[in-house]
Amino acid sequence: MDILQIIFWILTVMAIGCALGVVLSRNPVNSVIFLILTFFAISGHYLLLNAQFLAIVNIIVYAGAIMVLFLFVIMLMNLNADTEPQKSWLVQLAGVVSGGTLFLVIIAAISKANLLGVINKETTNIGLIKVLGQVLFKQYVLPFEISSVLFLSAMIGAIVIGKKDME
Amino acid sequence: MKAIIAATILGIIMMYAGFVVKEKKSVLSIATLLFVLLLGVNVWELLTAKPGETQMFFNFQLTVTPFSLWFNTLMTAATLLYVLLMGNDIIKVGKHVGEYFALFFFILVGTYMLSSFNNMLIMFLGIEIISIPQYILAGSDKRNLKSSEASLKYFLMGAFSTGILLMGITLIYGATGEFNISKFSFLQLEQVNPMVLTGVLFLIISFAFKVSAAPMHFWTPDVYDGSPTPFTAFMATIGKAAAFIGFIRLFHTSFATISDSWTMVLAIITAATLFVGNITAVFQQSVKRMLAYSSIAQAGFMLFSVVSVSALAWQGLVIYTVAYTMATLGMFAVLLKLKDYTFDGFNGLAKKNPLLAAVATVFIFSLAGIPLTAGFIAKFYMLQTAVAQGNLMWLVIFALIMAAVSAYYYFRVIIAMYFKTGDPEMASELSGIDKFLLVLTAMLVLLVGVAPQILLPNGI
């Protein structure tokens, strides 16, 4: 077992364990923290697959932006175990059935899939930031630059709408 | 290309000018100057372009034709006219005057992109660049609850339609592996993938939303009614024209060969738009809201240019957008001079202010499509393209009936002004410049009405 395989197994155990933690923990804040850890573990997998850009974006977008939003909502709503609404058995049954169906579909899809064809011993460079940067700055330089106008107008919007008018 | 760069830079300068200069009137003067400068850049680019030549930029992502340069120039001139007509009302809306004008520059950047894109990515960015500033402008009157409501509604529904647009682009990319729209013109109906057709349908839905066509029009009355009136005027005219040029460019350049698959869908949308816009406008009590519905009805006429795939349609669209823009801008400028926006607010205007009533009559005639005004010749061009198409006679006849219906609600304004007695309250007195500009706009409407060929110079 070389070092990469050891890291792979550590990340896998971490990802699955934290994903279970999201579902099983009673406290919503703990759930969110577990979810962030899951995202970090998955980003680690991306790094192992030589996809740097995907790893970074996964952390920035999911662990950074979306999770902070989740935390804000949970804190503002002041959820905890006492105020958790009791769900009726019908809702619980519906959840079990729909979740189980999805599980079945995934199992069926994986059992049919030809995994040997996917495994590629050669490392590719397609996920590297360098390659992506070259595409972005050569082929798509115009949309890349013009999107700055879009972001500028969005920032103006934040100021125009968000700033308090002083009389 | 020069115009895109110039508009971006001038927009940033405008932002800083709003930051440095505190006096609102001076900000307005700077904005007017910068718009004149931008118009100059557009004219320069138009004059230096060789006739009939297509310029390519950045791997065929932008193809600038003399037609798109001419359209850009017209839209910039319309924006300048808009700023001159309503500048004093724009600076009264809120505190961030420099930012409002900067957003107009950015909307023009989006317009220039939509008139010359050759790549789906540029089209998407162009649509977003004209949409996001409009969401902001809709909500710029923060103390007014209706303005905030308009902004939120427009933003949520606009974001949704953007999602549909992206889904359409993705499906077409998935089927063809191309973003370059001129490559799609090789698509043939027999070999076409269902994925492409689904993508085209999604694109129709999202563009129909942007131009407020019938099943996707529900945001329009609330947004146009709730937004500050000067910004409504901008959204209803230049914002709509920009979306239309993108619409016609995408569908006529890329999907002309598979037009059999989508013209019927679009023809039904057109008929529904004409019906909903005109019939609902009849029941309105507020002139501002009536103009919102009238903009839906006029969008129905503009859709004729997309439905009928021919070179004539492009010329028709230019004439229609200019005619409609001038008349609507003029009508909103008249509306801004009054305090009461209902039909009763116009009672007896002819006695109190004959000049204002006279120019308003010209604008109303043009919107209704009375001969000798720009609106008539524009409607004529649109129907002519549809007749030339051959199989759309039912739509032409329907449009004529709807145009007759539109005369009813437009003429209510004229009846209120000339045949009813009352004492309309004015929001502000007409200055000499106001009078001059209103008369100039009315003269332009009449000039286009008698000599439409000035809008179609040789070589475009």
Coordinates of C-alpha atoms in Angstrom, one line a residue, chain B residues 10 21 29 42 77 84 94 96 112 141 177 190 214 230-231 288 314 319 326-327 444 452:
Chain B
L10 CA -17.2 55.7 -19.9
V21 CA -19.1 65.4 -7.9
S29 CA -24.2 67.4 -17.3
N42 CA -20.3 54.8 -32.5
A77 CA -28.8 58.0 -30.0
L84 CA -31.9 64.7 -22.5
G94 CA -32.7 58.7 -5.5
H96 CA -27.0 57.5 -6.3
Y112 CA -23.7 46.1 -28.4
D141 CA -36.7 54.1 -5.4
G177 CA -20.7 20.4 -29.4
E190 CA -34.3 15.6 -41.0
A214 CA -47.6 36.5 -23.8
P230 CA -38.1 57.4 -15.9
F231 CA -36.6 53.9 -15.6
K288 CA -48.6 54.3 -16.9
W314 CA -34.2 42.9 -40.0
I319 CA -37.8 50.7 -38.1
M326 CA -39.3 57.5 -29.9
A327 CA -43.1 57.4 -29.4
L444 CA -38.6 62.8 -35.7
P452 CA -38.6 55.7 -43.4

